[in-house]
Short mmCIF file of C-alpha atoms in Angstrom, two decimals:
data_model
loop_
_atom_site.label_atom_id
_atom_site.label_comp_id
_atom_site.label_asym_id
_atom_site.label_seq_id
_atom_site.Cartn_x
_atom_site.Cartn_y
_atom_site.Cartn_z
CA MET Z 13 -15.95 -35.87 -5.63
CA GLU Z 14 -13.94 -32.99 -7.05
CA THR Z 15 -12.55 -30.06 -5.06
CA ILE Z 16 -13.02 -26.85 -7.06
CA SER Z 17 -12.80 -23.07 -6.79
CA ILE Z 18 -15.91 -20.87 -6.72
CA ILE Z 19 -14.97 -19.28 -10.05
CA HIS Z 20 -15.36 -22.71 -11.70
CA ALA Z 21 -18.81 -23.37 -10.23
CA PRO Z 22 -20.54 -22.70 -13.60
CA GLU Z 23 -18.71 -25.75 -15.00
CA HIS Z 24 -20.21 -28.03 -12.31
CA VAL Z 25 -23.94 -27.30 -12.31
CA ASP Z 26 -25.93 -30.12 -10.65
CA GLU Z 27 -22.69 -31.75 -9.49
CA LYS Z 28 -21.62 -32.45 -5.94
CA VAL Z 29 -18.31 -30.69 -5.17
CA ARG Z 30 -16.12 -29.54 -2.31
CA ILE Z 31 -14.75 -25.99 -1.88
CA GLY Z 32 -12.39 -24.42 0.68
CA VAL Z 33 -13.93 -21.09 1.73
CA TRP Z 34 -14.09 -18.31 4.28
CA LEU Z 35 -17.38 -17.08 5.74
CA SER Z 36 -17.77 -13.39 4.86
CA ASN Z 37 -21.30 -13.01 6.26
CA LYS Z 38 -24.38 -15.01 7.14
CA ARG Z 39 -28.06 -14.74 7.91
CA SER Z 40 -30.74 -17.27 8.84
CA SER Z 41 -34.43 -17.50 8.21
CA GLY Z 42 -36.11 -20.16 10.27
CA LYS Z 43 -35.03 -23.48 8.82
CA ILE Z 44 -32.57 -22.04 6.28
CA ALA Z 45 -29.10 -20.57 6.82
CA PHE Z 46 -27.63 -18.37 4.07
CA LEU Z 47 -23.84 -18.34 4.15
CA GLN Z 48 -21.95 -15.73 2.12
CA LEU Z 49 -18.75 -17.47 1.07
CA ARG Z 50 -15.51 -16.51 -0.63
CA ASP Z 51 -12.41 -18.43 -1.64
CA GLY Z 52 -10.23 -15.77 -3.26
CA THR Z 53 -11.51 -16.39 -6.78
CA ALA Z 54 -15.06 -15.15 -6.25
CA PHE Z 55 -17.94 -14.67 -3.80
CA PHE Z 56 -21.14 -16.70 -3.78
CA GLN Z 57 -23.87 -17.99 -1.48
CA GLY Z 58 -24.20 -21.34 0.22
CA VAL Z 59 -27.66 -22.42 1.32
CA LEU Z 60 -27.96 -24.81 4.26
CA ARG Z 61 -31.40 -26.28 4.98
CA LYS Z 62 -32.16 -27.73 8.40
CA ASN Z 63 -33.82 -30.78 6.87
CA ASP Z 64 -30.63 -31.65 4.93
CA VAL Z 65 -28.31 -31.92 7.95
CA SER Z 66 -28.42 -32.98 11.57
CA GLU Z 67 -29.82 -30.53 14.10
CA GLU Z 68 -26.37 -30.31 15.69
CA LYS Z 69 -24.81 -29.36 12.35
CA PHE Z 70 -27.45 -26.78 11.60
CA ASN Z 71 -26.97 -25.15 15.02
CA GLU Z 72 -23.21 -25.17 14.45
CA ALA Z 73 -23.74 -23.29 11.17
CA LYS Z 74 -25.81 -20.64 12.93
CA GLU Z 75 -22.91 -20.03 15.35
CA LEU Z 76 -20.21 -19.66 12.71
CA ARG Z 77 -18.34 -16.35 13.00
CA GLN Z 78 -17.21 -14.02 10.25
CA GLU Z 79 -13.99 -15.18 8.50
CA THR Z 80 -14.15 -18.71 9.85
CA SER Z 81 -12.46 -20.98 7.30
CA LEU Z 82 -14.17 -24.20 6.31
CA TYR Z 83 -14.68 -26.84 3.66
CA VAL Z 84 -18.21 -26.94 2.29
CA THR Z 85 -19.64 -29.86 0.38
CA GLY Z 86 -22.76 -29.64 -1.75
CA THR Z 87 -24.40 -29.34 -5.15
CA ILE Z 88 -23.97 -26.36 -7.47
CA HIS Z 89 -27.16 -24.73 -8.83
CA GLU Z 90 -27.86 -21.78 -11.04
CA ASP Z 91 -29.15 -18.70 -9.18
CA SER Z 92 -30.40 -15.94 -11.47
CA ARG Z 93 -31.03 -13.61 -8.52
CA SER Z 94 -27.37 -13.30 -7.56
CA LYS Z 95 -24.66 -11.29 -9.33
CA PHE Z 96 -22.49 -14.38 -9.58
CA GLY Z 97 -25.33 -16.47 -11.02
CA TYR Z 98 -24.67 -19.67 -9.04
CA GLU Z 99 -24.92 -20.96 -5.50
CA MET Z 100 -24.27 -24.13 -3.52
CA GLU Z 101 -26.85 -26.26 -1.77
CA ILE Z 102 -24.72 -27.29 1.22
CA GLU Z 103 -24.93 -30.86 2.52
CA ASP Z 104 -22.00 -30.77 4.93
CA PHE Z 105 -19.18 -28.54 6.17
CA GLU Z 106 -15.99 -28.88 8.17
CA VAL Z 107 -14.50 -26.01 10.15
CA VAL Z 108 -10.77 -25.59 9.46
CA GLY Z 109 -9.91 -22.37 11.32
CA GLU Z 110 -11.91 -20.48 13.94
CA SER Z 111 -12.30 -16.68 13.85
CA GLU Z 112 -12.91 -14.47 16.87
CA ASP Z 113 -13.91 -10.77 16.88
CA TYR Z 114 -13.02 -10.00 13.28
CA PRO Z 115 -12.63 -6.18 13.27
CA ILE Z 116 -14.08 -5.35 9.83
CA THR Z 117 -17.72 -6.13 10.50
CA PRO Z 118 -20.45 -5.73 7.83
CA LYS Z 119 -21.03 -2.03 8.52
CA GLU Z 120 -19.59 1.27 7.31
CA HIS Z 121 -15.99 2.01 8.33
CA GLY Z 122 -13.86 5.10 7.71
CA ILE Z 123 -10.99 4.97 5.22
CA ASP Z 124 -8.34 5.47 7.92
CA PHE Z 125 -9.67 2.52 9.92
CA LEU Z 126 -9.76 0.34 6.81
CA LEU Z 127 -6.22 1.28 5.77
CA ASP Z 128 -4.98 0.59 9.29
CA HIS Z 129 -6.44 -2.90 8.82
CA ARG Z 130 -5.41 -3.25 5.16
CA HIS Z 131 -4.01 -6.74 5.78
CA LEU Z 132 -7.57 -7.83 6.57
CA TRP Z 133 -9.53 -5.39 4.41
CA LEU Z 134 -8.16 -7.13 1.32
CA ARG Z 135 -10.71 -9.87 2.02
CA SER Z 136 -13.70 -7.59 1.51
CA SER Z 137 -15.54 -7.41 -1.80
CA LYS Z 138 -14.51 -3.88 -2.84
CA PRO Z 139 -10.72 -4.13 -2.41
CA HIS Z 140 -10.92 -7.66 -3.79
CA ALA Z 141 -12.58 -6.27 -6.93
CA LEU Z 142 -10.13 -3.36 -7.22
CA LEU Z 143 -7.09 -5.61 -7.01
CA LYS Z 144 -8.51 -8.06 -9.54
CA ILE Z 145 -8.92 -5.11 -11.92
CA ARG Z 146 -5.32 -4.13 -11.13
CA ASN Z 147 -4.23 -7.64 -12.02
CA GLU Z 148 -6.11 -7.48 -15.32
CA VAL Z 149 -4.46 -4.16 -16.22
CA ILE Z 150 -1.03 -5.69 -15.54
CA ARG Z 151 -1.88 -8.79 -17.59
CA ALA Z 152 -3.18 -6.66 -20.46
CA THR Z 153 -0.06 -4.46 -20.31
CA PHE Z 154 2.19 -7.43 -20.98
CA GLU Z 155 -0.09 -8.63 -23.76
CA PHE Z 156 -0.15 -5.22 -25.44
CA PHE Z 157 3.61 -4.73 -25.48
CA ASN Z 158 4.52 -8.35 -26.21
CA ASP Z 159 2.21 -8.32 -29.23
CA ARG Z 160 4.03 -5.23 -30.53
CA ASP Z 161 7.56 -6.65 -30.27
CA PHE Z 162 8.58 -4.90 -27.06
CA ILE Z 163 11.15 -6.51 -24.74
CA LYS Z 164 10.71 -6.17 -20.98
CA ILE Z 165 13.75 -4.68 -19.26
CA ASP Z 166 14.22 -4.46 -15.48
CA ALA Z 167 15.83 -1.18 -14.46
CA PRO Z 168 17.77 -0.95 -11.16
CA LEU Z 169 15.99 0.29 -8.06
CA LEU Z 170 19.14 1.81 -6.55
CA THR Z 171 20.68 4.61 -8.60
CA GLY Z 172 23.38 7.22 -8.17
CA SER Z 173 21.57 10.08 -9.91
CA ALA Z 174 18.21 11.85 -10.27
CA PRO Z 175 16.80 11.36 -13.79
CA GLU Z 176 13.96 13.83 -13.26
CA GLY Z 177 16.29 16.51 -11.89
CA THR Z 178 14.60 16.63 -8.49
CA THR Z 179 15.89 16.49 -4.94
CA GLU Z 180 12.83 14.56 -3.71
CA LEU Z 181 14.66 11.24 -3.47
CA PHE Z 182 15.03 8.62 -0.75
CA LYS Z 183 18.75 8.62 0.03
CA THR Z 184 20.67 5.63 1.34
CA ASP Z 185 24.27 4.64 1.92
CA TYR Z 186 25.62 2.15 -0.61
CA PHE Z 187 28.82 0.96 1.06
CA GLY Z 188 30.09 4.50 1.57
CA GLN Z 189 28.61 5.93 -1.62
CA ASP Z 190 25.39 7.93 -1.92
CA ALA Z 191 22.57 6.02 -3.62
CA PHE Z 192 18.89 6.74 -4.13
CA LEU Z 193 15.72 4.75 -4.54
CA SER Z 194 14.81 5.07 -8.19
CA GLN Z 195 12.09 7.45 -9.31
CA THR Z 196 12.15 6.21 -12.91
CA GLY Z 197 13.83 3.59 -15.05
CA GLN Z 198 13.65 5.77 -18.15
CA LEU Z 199 17.34 6.49 -18.69
CA TYR Z 200 18.10 2.78 -18.54
CA GLU Z 201 15.24 2.11 -20.92
CA GLU Z 202 16.86 4.50 -23.41
CA ALA Z 203 20.05 2.44 -23.29
CA ALA Z 204 18.06 -0.77 -23.76
CA ALA Z 205 16.10 0.71 -26.67
CA MET Z 206 19.37 1.23 -28.53
CA ALA Z 207 19.96 -2.52 -28.19
CA PHE Z 208 16.44 -3.95 -28.69
CA GLY Z 209 14.50 -1.22 -30.49
CA ARG Z 210 11.36 -1.35 -28.35
CA VAL Z 211 11.44 -1.99 -24.61
CA PHE Z 212 9.33 -1.43 -21.52
CA SER Z 213 9.80 -1.71 -17.79
CA PHE Z 214 7.28 -2.37 -15.04
CA GLY Z 215 8.35 -1.76 -11.49
CA PRO Z 216 8.16 0.36 -8.35
CA SER Z 217 9.14 4.03 -8.21
CA PHE Z 218 9.85 6.12 -5.12
CA ARG Z 219 9.47 9.84 -4.45
CA ALA Z 220 10.13 11.44 -1.08
CA GLU Z 221 7.26 13.91 -1.27
CA LYS Z 222 5.24 14.71 1.82
CA SER Z 223 2.26 15.44 -0.37
CA LYS Z 224 -1.14 15.90 1.21
CA THR Z 225 -3.02 15.26 -2.03
CA ARG Z 226 -4.81 12.07 -2.92
CA ARG Z 227 -2.91 11.96 -6.21
CA HIS Z 228 0.56 11.32 -4.83
CA LEU Z 229 2.24 8.32 -3.27
CA THR Z 230 5.74 7.77 -1.97
CA GLU Z 231 5.80 4.32 -3.57
CA PHE Z 232 3.97 3.54 -6.79
CA TRP Z 233 4.29 1.37 -9.90
CA MET Z 234 5.23 2.63 -13.35
CA ILE Z 235 5.00 1.21 -16.85
CA GLU Z 236 7.71 2.89 -18.93
CA PRO Z 237 8.06 2.07 -22.66
CA GLU Z 238 10.93 3.45 -24.73
CA MET Z 239 11.04 3.24 -28.54
CA ALA Z 240 13.95 3.76 -30.94
CA TRP Z 241 13.32 5.15 -34.44
CA MET Z 242 10.21 6.92 -33.22
CA HIS Z 243 9.17 10.57 -33.15
CA GLN Z 244 6.66 12.01 -30.71
CA GLU Z 245 3.55 11.81 -32.90
CA ASP Z 246 4.02 8.06 -33.38
CA SER Z 247 4.58 7.72 -29.64
CA LEU Z 248 1.27 9.48 -28.96
CA ALA Z 249 -0.47 6.94 -31.18
CA ILE Z 250 1.05 4.09 -29.14
CA GLN Z 251 -0.02 5.78 -25.91
CA GLU Z 252 -3.67 6.21 -26.87
CA GLN Z 253 -3.84 2.69 -28.30
CA TYR Z 254 -2.42 1.36 -25.04
CA ILE Z 255 -4.95 3.20 -22.87
CA ALA Z 256 -7.88 2.14 -25.07
CA PHE Z 257 -6.62 -1.46 -24.97
CA LEU Z 258 -6.41 -1.46 -21.18
CA VAL Z 259 -9.90 0.00 -20.79
CA GLN Z 260 -11.37 -2.54 -23.22
CA SER Z 261 -9.60 -5.41 -21.45
CA VAL Z 262 -11.12 -4.36 -18.13
CA ILE Z 263 -14.57 -4.10 -19.75
CA ASP Z 264 -14.21 -7.55 -21.31
CA ASN Z 265 -12.70 -9.41 -18.35
CA CYS Z 266 -13.84 -7.61 -15.18
CA GLN Z 267 -17.61 -7.25 -15.54
CA SER Z 268 -18.42 -8.59 -12.07
CA GLU Z 269 -15.68 -6.49 -10.44
CA LEU Z 270 -16.91 -3.32 -12.16
CA ALA Z 271 -20.40 -4.12 -10.86
CA VAL Z 272 -19.09 -4.49 -7.30
CA ILE Z 273 -17.45 -1.04 -7.35
CA GLY Z 274 -20.36 0.55 -9.24
CA ARG Z 275 -18.38 1.68 -12.30
CA ASP Z 276 -20.59 2.46 -15.31
CA VAL Z 277 -19.40 0.39 -18.26
CA GLU Z 278 -20.99 2.68 -20.84
CA THR Z 279 -18.88 5.57 -19.57
CA LEU Z 280 -15.74 3.47 -19.90
CA LYS Z 281 -16.62 2.46 -23.46
CA LYS Z 282 -16.28 6.01 -24.76
CA TYR Z 283 -12.64 6.03 -23.61
CA THR Z 284 -11.86 3.33 -26.19
CA ARG Z 285 -12.71 5.68 -29.08
CA LEU Z 286 -9.63 7.01 -30.84
CA PRO Z 287 -7.92 9.29 -31.52
CA TYR Z 288 -7.90 11.29 -28.31
CA PRO Z 289 -8.03 15.09 -28.67
CA ARG Z 290 -4.83 17.13 -28.57
CA ILE Z 291 -4.25 20.70 -27.43
CA SER Z 292 -1.01 22.65 -27.18
CA TYR Z 293 0.13 24.05 -23.85
CA ASP Z 294 -0.20 27.55 -25.37
CA ASP Z 295 -3.83 26.95 -26.34
CA ALA Z 296 -4.57 25.29 -23.03
CA ILE Z 297 -3.40 28.42 -21.21
CA LYS Z 298 -5.67 30.56 -23.42
CA LEU Z 299 -8.63 28.23 -22.82
CA LEU Z 300 -8.11 28.35 -19.07
CA GLN Z 301 -7.80 32.14 -19.04
CA GLU Z 302 -10.99 32.46 -21.10
CA ASN Z 303 -12.74 30.43 -18.41
CA ASP Z 304 -11.56 32.62 -15.52
CA PHE Z 305 -8.55 30.62 -14.38
CA ASP Z 306 -5.77 32.76 -12.93
CA VAL Z 307 -2.86 31.14 -14.77
CA ASP Z 308 0.13 32.60 -16.57
CA TRP Z 309 2.20 31.05 -19.32
CA GLY Z 310 5.08 29.08 -17.85
CA VAL Z 311 3.34 27.51 -14.85
CA ASP Z 312 2.67 23.80 -14.47
CA PHE Z 313 -0.97 22.81 -14.19
CA GLY Z 314 -2.51 21.79 -10.90
CA SER Z 315 -5.52 19.62 -10.22
CA PRO Z 316 -8.20 22.27 -11.01
CA GLU Z 317 -6.64 23.12 -14.37
CA GLU Z 318 -6.14 19.48 -15.39
CA THR Z 319 -9.68 18.61 -14.36
CA PHE Z 320 -11.15 21.45 -16.40
CA LEU Z 321 -9.14 20.62 -19.53
CA ALA Z 322 -10.01 16.90 -19.52
CA ASN Z 323 -13.67 17.53 -18.74
CA HIS Z 324 -13.82 20.18 -21.48
CA PHE Z 325 -13.11 17.46 -24.03
CA ASP Z 326 -14.96 14.69 -22.12
CA GLN Z 327 -12.15 12.37 -23.17
CA PRO Z 328 -8.55 11.77 -22.23
CA VAL Z 329 -6.67 14.68 -23.79
CA PHE Z 330 -3.02 15.21 -24.73
CA VAL Z 331 -1.53 18.57 -23.72
CA LEU Z 332 1.45 19.15 -25.98
CA ASN Z 333 4.77 20.98 -25.68
CA TYR Z 334 5.17 22.36 -22.17
CA PRO Z 335 7.69 25.08 -21.24
CA LYS Z 336 11.27 23.80 -21.14
CA ALA Z 337 11.83 25.36 -17.73
CA ILE Z 338 9.36 23.02 -15.99
CA LYS Z 339 10.35 19.79 -17.74
CA ALA Z 340 13.20 17.29 -17.43
CA PHE Z 341 16.60 17.84 -19.02
CA TYR Z 342 16.37 14.98 -21.55
CA MET Z 343 13.31 16.24 -23.48
CA LYS Z 344 13.91 17.23 -27.10
CA ARG Z 345 14.02 20.89 -28.07
CA HIS Z 346 11.25 22.25 -30.23
CA PRO Z 347 12.55 22.84 -33.79
CA THR Z 348 11.33 26.46 -34.01
CA ARG Z 349 11.12 27.60 -30.38
CA ASP Z 350 13.61 27.69 -27.55
CA ASP Z 351 11.07 28.00 -24.75
CA VAL Z 352 9.19 24.69 -25.12
CA VAL Z 353 10.08 21.01 -25.51
CA ILE Z 354 8.48 18.19 -27.51
CA CYS Z 355 6.47 16.44 -24.84
CA ALA Z 356 2.91 15.63 -23.82
CA ASP Z 357 0.89 14.80 -20.72
CA LEU Z 358 -2.26 12.70 -21.07
CA LEU Z 359 -5.00 14.01 -18.76
CA ALA Z 360 -7.85 11.73 -17.70
CA PRO Z 361 -11.41 13.07 -17.43
CA GLU Z 362 -13.74 12.88 -14.42
CA GLY Z 363 -11.28 14.83 -12.28
CA TYR Z 364 -8.30 12.45 -12.30
CA GLY Z 365 -5.66 14.52 -14.10
CA GLU Z 366 -2.36 13.33 -15.52
CA ILE Z 367 -1.97 9.59 -16.07
CA ILE Z 368 0.85 9.63 -18.67
CA GLY Z 369 3.88 11.84 -19.16
CA GLY Z 370 6.10 11.41 -22.19
CA SER Z 371 8.38 13.08 -24.68
CA GLU Z 372 10.74 12.69 -27.55
CA ARG Z 373 14.31 12.51 -26.22
CA ASP Z 374 17.03 14.91 -27.33
CA THR Z 375 19.95 13.33 -29.18
CA ASP Z 376 22.55 16.13 -29.04
CA PHE Z 377 25.49 15.35 -26.73
CA ASP Z 378 26.52 18.93 -25.97
CA TYR Z 379 22.97 20.16 -25.41
CA LEU Z 380 22.19 17.36 -22.97
CA ARG Z 381 25.43 17.88 -21.09
CA ASP Z 382 24.61 21.58 -20.69
CA ARG Z 383 21.08 20.76 -19.52
CA ILE Z 384 22.43 18.35 -16.90
CA VAL Z 385 24.67 21.12 -15.56
CA GLU Z 386 21.77 23.60 -15.59
CA SER Z 387 19.71 21.19 -13.49
CA GLY Z 388 22.42 21.23 -10.82
CA GLN Z 389 23.76 17.73 -11.40
CA ASP Z 390 27.21 16.35 -12.13
CA PRO Z 391 27.68 15.29 -15.80
CA LYS Z 392 30.09 12.57 -14.63
CA ASP Z 393 27.12 10.74 -13.13
CA TYR Z 394 25.66 10.62 -16.63
CA ASP Z 395 28.72 9.59 -18.64
CA TRP Z 396 27.08 6.30 -19.56
CA TYR Z 397 23.86 8.07 -20.59
CA LEU Z 398 25.72 10.61 -22.75
CA ASP Z 399 27.52 7.69 -24.43
CA LEU Z 400 24.21 6.84 -26.08
CA ARG Z 401 24.55 10.07 -28.08
CA LYS Z 402 28.10 9.21 -29.21
CA TYR Z 403 27.51 5.81 -30.75
CA GLY Z 404 24.77 5.84 -33.36
CA SER Z 405 22.02 7.81 -31.69
CA VAL Z 406 18.61 7.79 -33.39
CA PRO Z 407 15.28 9.56 -32.87
CA HIS Z 408 13.57 7.94 -29.90
CA SER Z 409 10.60 8.60 -27.65
CA GLY Z 410 9.04 7.20 -24.51
CA PHE Z 411 6.47 7.67 -21.80
CA GLY Z 412 5.48 6.58 -18.33
CA LEU Z 413 2.07 5.46 -17.06
CA GLY Z 414 1.41 5.60 -13.33
CA LEU Z 415 -0.46 2.37 -12.64
CA GLU Z 416 -2.26 3.59 -9.53
CA ARG Z 417 -3.37 6.85 -11.16
CA PHE Z 418 -4.77 4.93 -14.12
CA LEU Z 419 -6.57 2.48 -11.83
CA THR Z 420 -7.98 5.23 -9.63
CA TRP Z 421 -9.48 6.82 -12.74
CA ILE Z 422 -11.03 3.75 -14.37
CA THR Z 423 -12.39 2.50 -11.04
CA LEU Z 424 -13.56 5.97 -10.00
CA GLN Z 425 -11.90 5.86 -6.57
CA ASP Z 426 -11.10 8.76 -4.25
CA HIS Z 427 -7.82 7.37 -2.90
CA LEU Z 428 -4.81 6.11 -4.86
CA ARG Z 429 -4.03 3.93 -1.86
CA GLU Z 430 -7.11 1.79 -2.46
CA THR Z 431 -5.56 0.45 -5.67
CA ILE Z 432 -2.38 -0.83 -3.95
CA PRO Z 433 -2.26 -4.22 -2.19
CA PHE Z 434 -0.25 -2.97 0.79
CA PRO Z 435 0.23 0.82 0.94
CA ARG Z 436 3.13 1.80 3.16
CA MET Z 437 2.45 3.45 6.51
CA ILE Z 438 4.00 6.69 5.22
CA ASN Z 439 1.27 6.83 2.59
CA ARG Z 440 -1.39 6.92 5.33
CA ILE Z 441 0.14 9.86 7.19
CA TYR Z 442 -0.96 12.32 4.52
CA PRO Z 443 -4.63 11.57 3.67
#
């Protein structure tokens, strides 16, 4: 007799198998006990009939508590009534680990309670589905970039400077020298792009922001590609192809998970249609003002403005060429204007706002050095970065995708924290 996982049950119809499971719920109806089982790969039902086991065993099944671990032995059958499509007719079971007073009972619980018990909440069907979708997005990310000749580069997590020109950094002592938890690997990716042409990083980022919005985290994961010999328009094409690829991969490989969280697949399908619309920052300001938004040229957009713009197009939309004063020092100057830079944010519809920020990078040594000084930083900290402009610099562009923001959008969640396996305690202080 073979020991299998639930996910492989369709390959063993009418066969007797053994599975290690946890009991997520149960109910009984006279001479039948219905056990809701999970093993980490999937959820399905086990049916135990009183006539198939001893009376002692049947009574033991009725007393099993939520999250008891056990081996179940039985025959796999098709079950067209269930979402999974298969169930087990149980002939025997063996308790492995008892469970007493499991706190997340099958009733409604508030988000704060669930996050306080995140180490256990992971076992429930919704977070299980969300994190399987997260895993698919990560898998598809590697497939997308590997298939397009990108090399993965791991940027350091401890840095001595602030690439985004912000003071919102976690500071630590590095053997007597100031160091900071990294907020982006982009500058290192630029160096790697000059060696490999096309690179990307995937890793954690940290920002010391006591934000009370549901769109910000102190720790999050970023995918950051950087591409040599590439201007901004070509970068935008890569960005929209990447987003469409991720959405299609989730549609193709996470049907059951999307059903669990109630995400409409037909809505997702329209986000695979390219190209995405584009609008300049100038025109976006005009559009907002025409629709009674109190915004002036030069301000960064907040949640209401981003929501309106994306919903106006009913698609992800690129907003192009923001004011230089509100963007990072490394962004390339516009060829005919001194007040804007060549950059773009990709805004997601349905109220989720920015999911990608990117730009073409400036290649002029003196200009970048002056911009570093203007941002209040020491050019000596960037000697290595400025070297890239001294030794064969080329046009290059890049962008960053916030994994949790993307996941929150495609899964239609209210909280970024629900898309992270183990959100830090600090992320629960500011709901």
